[in-house]
Amino acid sequence: MQRALVPARAVHAAALAALLLVPVVVVASYAPVWTGQPEPADLAYFGPAGAAILRGAWSEVFRDPAVQAGPLELLPFGVLELVGPSTGAGWVVAHAVGNLALVLGYLVAVLAPLARGPLRRRAARSGATSPSRMRPLVYVGAAAGALVVLGEDLPWAVSSGHPAQVAVPALWVVAAHAARRGHSTTTGVLVALSAAWEPWGVLGAPVIFCAARPDLVRAACAGAVTVALTYGPFVATGSFRMFELAWPVTGMSAVHAVLPDLEEFPWSLRLLQAVVVLGVGVAVARLGRRSVYAAWLVPLAVLTTRLLLDPVMWQYYWIAPQVVLVALAAFAVASRHRAAAVVSVGAALVVESPGARTLPGLAVLLVLTVLCAVLLHVRAPAPREEHDRVPVPREEHVPVP
């Protein structure tokens, strides 16, 4: 029998860690109100579109090409549009609820592999009781959560109007672990759900190659059905104009440095960008699938390549690689892999610096990604059972009398 992809103790530990972080989250949620900008940045676009979903006016949802978000991201903004707060205190509560929901989901993705892996084995060897076994998970979750909240990654994702910058990479990490455990259908569904947050979620497809024997047909079918269910009703209305948008090419992007005369970046170039990003992701997945860190390295490689080829490279784009680095660091520290811990924690701290989120900073991130991939692949090969389609722990074998 296969064990749950997300163990119950990981969910419980994530909930307890999020509860410990409530005071920090509330303080961080006050920042947008204090600066005089309580409304999320893209509420003007996402609010009416989300409200249209809730009102059943589906032909209005994607009528504006500027709406480059999926239904899962539009819905909470639709709620704000319909019953949005009118006072500063109300906005603090709205931001706090959004931040706590994002923290909880993110910590589940961080703690799920730890609950099945090193912390579980260490607790079993020490003979710890159930409450004692959960305590390290709570501590690791609280530390990781505090870093991304105090570093303004999660609050910024909400205030910028793009919680997908956290939700998408978190889903990719869980999908990668699903692939390694032989859950190809689940992998396809999770990647498609990430695209239901924002379309670039499809770039997480290479995580299926983290599996030793990926079932590509099953994953692709599951993903296609999920995408059809989430976007199909809006396409069927005949007012789906998402693919008509052309992005400006900003001076802060690497695209401008290479092609200074290029002014617009239409969806045709987005597709070319996607081909390159997916190719890099598949290559990293195939080369590093024997590492226990493949589930984080593949998303990190995809996100870094996406940044490198992006025409706008908005500041909030850096949230996604940062939350992956923090999750990677949490696993490395908890696993007591010293070299991996030093590299991943150092990379997370470097990228956390606002001064690093520039074109030169992108070069630093690229170097750090390559360094992470090399060191973590060499230093920490995955144990054999990580590649088995149905892993069975040694302690579960029952001797036959």
mmCIF file with all atom_site columns, N, CA and C in Angstrom, residues 37-65:
data_model
loop_
_atom_site.group_PDB
_atom_site.id
_atom_site.type_symbol
_atom_site.label_atom_id
_atom_site.label_alt_id
_atom_site.label_comp_id
_atom_site.label_asym_id
_atom_site.label_entity_id
_atom_site.label_seq_id
_atom_site.pdbx_PDB_ins_code
_atom_site.Cartn_x
_atom_site.Cartn_y
_atom_site.Cartn_z
_atom_site.occupancy
_atom_site.B_iso_or_equiv
_atom_site.pdbx_formal_charge
_atom_site.auth_seq_id
_atom_site.auth_comp_id
_atom_site.auth_asym_id
_atom_site.auth_atom_id
_atom_site.pdbx_PDB_model_num
ATOM 1  N N  . GLN A 1 37 ? -0.994  52.040 0.698   1.00 0.00 ? 37 GLN A N  1
ATOM 2  C CA . GLN A 1 37 ? -1.393  51.262 -0.483  1.00 0.00 ? 37 GLN A CA 1
ATOM 3  C C  . GLN A 1 37 ? -1.998  49.929 -0.045  1.00 0.00 ? 37 GLN A C  1
ATOM 4  N N  . PRO A 1 38 ? -3.170  49.977 0.591   1.00 0.00 ? 38 PRO A N  1
ATOM 5  C CA . PRO A 1 38 ? -3.745  48.743 1.134   1.00 0.00 ? 38 PRO A CA 1
ATOM 6  C C  . PRO A 1 38 ? -4.252  47.768 0.075   1.00 0.00 ? 38 PRO A C  1
ATOM 7  N N  . GLU A 1 39 ? -4.673  48.282 -1.085  1.00 0.00 ? 39 GLU A N  1
ATOM 8  C CA . GLU A 1 39 ? -5.224  47.400 -2.118  1.00 0.00 ? 39 GLU A CA 1
ATOM 9  C C  . GLU A 1 39 ? -4.096  46.670 -2.852  1.00 0.00 ? 39 GLU A C  1
ATOM 10 N N  . PRO A 1 40 ? -4.258  45.368 -3.103  1.00 0.00 ? 40 PRO A N  1
ATOM 11 C CA . PRO A 1 40 ? -3.264  44.644 -3.915  1.00 0.00 ? 40 PRO A CA 1
ATOM 12 C C  . PRO A 1 40 ? -3.072  45.325 -5.264  1.00 0.00 ? 40 PRO A C  1
ATOM 13 N N  . ALA A 1 41 ? -1.861  45.269 -5.769  1.00 0.00 ? 41 ALA A N  1
ATOM 14 C CA . ALA A 1 41 ? -1.481  46.056 -6.941  1.00 0.00 ? 41 ALA A CA 1
ATOM 15 C C  . ALA A 1 41 ? -2.368  45.806 -8.152  1.00 0.00 ? 41 ALA A C  1
ATOM 16 N N  . ASP A 1 42 ? -2.723  44.566 -8.437  1.00 0.00 ? 42 ASP A N  1
ATOM 17 C CA . ASP A 1 42 ? -3.486  44.249 -9.641  1.00 0.00 ? 42 ASP A CA 1
ATOM 18 C C  . ASP A 1 42 ? -4.969  44.016 -9.362  1.00 0.00 ? 42 ASP A C  1
ATOM 19 N N  . LEU A 1 43 ? -5.454  44.564 -8.250  1.00 0.00 ? 43 LEU A N  1
ATOM 20 C CA . LEU A 1 43 ? -6.868  44.395 -7.924  1.00 0.00 ? 43 LEU A CA 1
ATOM 21 C C  . LEU A 1 43 ? -7.763  45.011 -8.992  1.00 0.00 ? 43 LEU A C  1
ATOM 22 N N  . ALA A 1 44 ? -7.301  46.082 -9.646  1.00 0.00 ? 44 ALA A N  1
ATOM 23 C CA . ALA A 1 44 ? -8.100  46.733 -10.686 1.00 0.00 ? 44 ALA A CA 1
ATOM 24 C C  . ALA A 1 44 ? -8.387  45.794 -11.852 1.00 0.00 ? 44 ALA A C  1
ATOM 25 N N  . TYR A 1 45 ? -7.470  44.850 -12.123 1.00 0.00 ? 45 TYR A N  1
ATOM 26 C CA . TYR A 1 45 ? -7.673  43.873 -13.197 1.00 0.00 ? 45 TYR A CA 1
ATOM 27 C C  . TYR A 1 45 ? -8.307  42.586 -12.678 1.00 0.00 ? 45 TYR A C  1
ATOM 28 N N  . PHE A 1 46 ? -7.733  42.055 -11.597 1.00 0.00 ? 46 PHE A N  1
ATOM 29 C CA . PHE A 1 46 ? -8.158  40.744 -11.116 1.00 0.00 ? 46 PHE A CA 1
ATOM 30 C C  . PHE A 1 46 ? -9.475  40.795 -10.348 1.00 0.00 ? 46 PHE A C  1
ATOM 31 N N  . GLY A 1 47 ? -9.767  41.934 -9.702  1.00 0.00 ? 47 GLY A N  1
ATOM 32 C CA . GLY A 1 47 ? -11.004 42.045 -8.926  1.00 0.00 ? 47 GLY A CA 1
ATOM 33 C C  . GLY A 1 47 ? -12.245 41.884 -9.781  1.00 0.00 ? 47 GLY A C  1
ATOM 34 N N  . PRO A 1 48 ? -12.415 42.703 -10.836 1.00 0.00 ? 48 PRO A N  1
ATOM 35 C CA . PRO A 1 48 ? -13.601 42.538 -11.691 1.00 0.00 ? 48 PRO A CA 1
ATOM 36 C C  . PRO A 1 48 ? -13.677 41.168 -12.355 1.00 0.00 ? 48 PRO A C  1
ATOM 37 N N  . ALA A 1 49 ? -12.521 40.630 -12.752 1.00 0.00 ? 49 ALA A N  1
ATOM 38 C CA . ALA A 1 49 ? -12.531 39.302 -13.394 1.00 0.00 ? 49 ALA A CA 1
ATOM 39 C C  . ALA A 1 49 ? -12.969 38.229 -12.404 1.00 0.00 ? 49 ALA A C  1
ATOM 40 N N  . GLY A 1 50 ? -12.439 38.286 -11.169 1.00 0.00 ? 50 GLY A N  1
ATOM 41 C CA . GLY A 1 50 ? -12.847 37.319 -10.157 1.00 0.00 ? 50 GLY A CA 1
ATOM 42 C C  . GLY A 1 50 ? -14.299 37.474 -9.768  1.00 0.00 ? 50 GLY A C  1
ATOM 43 N N  . ALA A 1 51 ? -14.768 38.724 -9.704  1.00 0.00 ? 51 ALA A N  1
ATOM 44 C CA . ALA A 1 51 ? -16.178 38.962 -9.386  1.00 0.00 ? 51 ALA A CA 1
ATOM 45 C C  . ALA A 1 51 ? -17.083 38.401 -10.485 1.00 0.00 ? 51 ALA A C  1
ATOM 46 N N  . ALA A 1 52 ? -16.608 38.471 -11.736 1.00 0.00 ? 52 ALA A N  1
ATOM 47 C CA . ALA A 1 52 ? -17.399 37.933 -12.843 1.00 0.00 ? 52 ALA A CA 1
ATOM 48 C C  . ALA A 1 52 ? -17.559 36.415 -12.713 1.00 0.00 ? 52 ALA A C  1
ATOM 49 N N  . ILE A 1 53 ? -16.516 35.738 -12.226 1.00 0.00 ? 53 ILE A N  1
ATOM 50 C CA . ILE A 1 53 ? -16.639 34.288 -11.992 1.00 0.00 ? 53 ILE A CA 1
ATOM 51 C C  . ILE A 1 53 ? -17.714 34.023 -10.953 1.00 0.00 ? 53 ILE A C  1
ATOM 52 N N  . LEU A 1 54 ? -17.675 34.768 -9.862  1.00 0.00 ? 54 LEU A N  1
ATOM 53 C CA . LEU A 1 54 ? -18.628 34.549 -8.766  1.00 0.00 ? 54 LEU A CA 1
ATOM 54 C C  . LEU A 1 54 ? -20.052 34.919 -9.161  1.00 0.00 ? 54 LEU A C  1
ATOM 55 N N  . ARG A 1 55 ? -20.194 35.889 -10.090 1.00 0.00 ? 55 ARG A N  1
ATOM 56 C CA . ARG A 1 55 ? -21.530 36.284 -10.546 1.00 0.00 ? 55 ARG A CA 1
ATOM 57 C C  . ARG A 1 55 ? -22.042 35.396 -11.667 1.00 0.00 ? 55 ARG A C  1
ATOM 58 N N  . GLY A 1 56 ? -21.185 34.505 -12.185 1.00 0.00 ? 56 GLY A N  1
ATOM 59 C CA . GLY A 1 56 ? -21.598 33.630 -13.283 1.00 0.00 ? 56 GLY A CA 1
ATOM 60 C C  . GLY A 1 56 ? -21.481 34.276 -14.646 1.00 0.00 ? 56 GLY A C  1
ATOM 61 N N  . ALA A 1 57 ? -20.881 35.469 -14.728 1.00 0.00 ? 57 ALA A N  1
ATOM 62 C CA . ALA A 1 57 ? -20.700 36.148 -16.018 1.00 0.00 ? 57 ALA A CA 1
ATOM 63 C C  . ALA A 1 57 ? -19.365 35.731 -16.616 1.00 0.00 ? 57 ALA A C  1
ATOM 64 N N  . TRP A 1 58 ? -19.250 34.489 -17.013 1.00 0.00 ? 58 TRP A N  1
ATOM 65 C CA . TRP A 1 58 ? -17.971 33.916 -17.410 1.00 0.00 ? 58 TRP A CA 1
ATOM 66 C C  . TRP A 1 58 ? -17.424 34.507 -18.706 1.00 0.00 ? 58 TRP A C  1
ATOM 67 N N  . SER A 1 59 ? -18.276 35.063 -19.540 1.00 0.00 ? 59 SER A N  1
ATOM 68 C CA . SER A 1 59 ? -17.783 35.664 -20.783 1.00 0.00 ? 59 SER A CA 1
ATOM 69 C C  . SER A 1 59 ? -17.008 36.952 -20.522 1.00 0.00 ? 59 SER A C  1
ATOM 70 N N  . GLU A 1 60 ? -17.118 37.516 -19.308 1.00 0.00 ? 60 GLU A N  1
ATOM 71 C CA . GLU A 1 60 ? -16.420 38.759 -18.978 1.00 0.00 ? 60 GLU A CA 1
ATOM 72 C C  . GLU A 1 60 ? -15.063 38.528 -18.317 1.00 0.00 ? 60 GLU A C  1
ATOM 73 N N  . VAL A 1 61 ? -14.774 37.291 -17.911 1.00 0.00 ? 61 VAL A N  1
ATOM 74 C CA . VAL A 1 61 ? -13.600 37.027 -17.083 1.00 0.00 ? 61 VAL A CA 1
ATOM 75 C C  . VAL A 1 61 ? -12.310 37.335 -17.822 1.00 0.00 ? 61 VAL A C  1
ATOM 76 N N  . PHE A 1 62 ? -12.157 36.804 -19.022 1.00 0.00 ? 62 PHE A N  1
ATOM 77 C CA . PHE A 1 62 ? -10.905 36.973 -19.775 1.00 0.00 ? 62 PHE A CA 1
ATOM 78 C C  . PHE A 1 62 ? -11.102 37.847 -21.012 1.00 0.00 ? 62 PHE A C  1
ATOM 79 N N  . ARG A 1 63 ? -12.046 38.764 -20.926 1.00 0.00 ? 63 ARG A N  1
ATOM 80 C CA . ARG A 1 63 ? -12.280 39.675 -22.045 1.00 0.00 ? 63 ARG A CA 1
ATOM 81 C C  . ARG A 1 63 ? -11.142 40.678 -22.178 1.00 0.00 ? 63 ARG A C  1
ATOM 82 N N  . ASP A 1 64 ? -10.532 41.057 -21.056 1.00 0.00 ? 64 ASP A N  1
ATOM 83 C CA . ASP A 1 64 ? -9.403  41.986 -21.057 1.00 0.00 ? 64 ASP A CA 1
ATOM 84 C C  . ASP A 1 64 ? -8.101  41.187 -21.143 1.00 0.00 ? 64 ASP A C  1
ATOM 85 N N  . PRO A 1 65 ? -7.286  41.381 -22.190 1.00 0.00 ? 65 PRO A N  1
ATOM 86 C CA . PRO A 1 65 ? -6.027  40.617 -22.315 1.00 0.00 ? 65 PRO A CA 1
ATOM 87 C C  . PRO A 1 65 ? -5.066  40.850 -21.156 1.00 0.00 ? 65 PRO A C  1
#
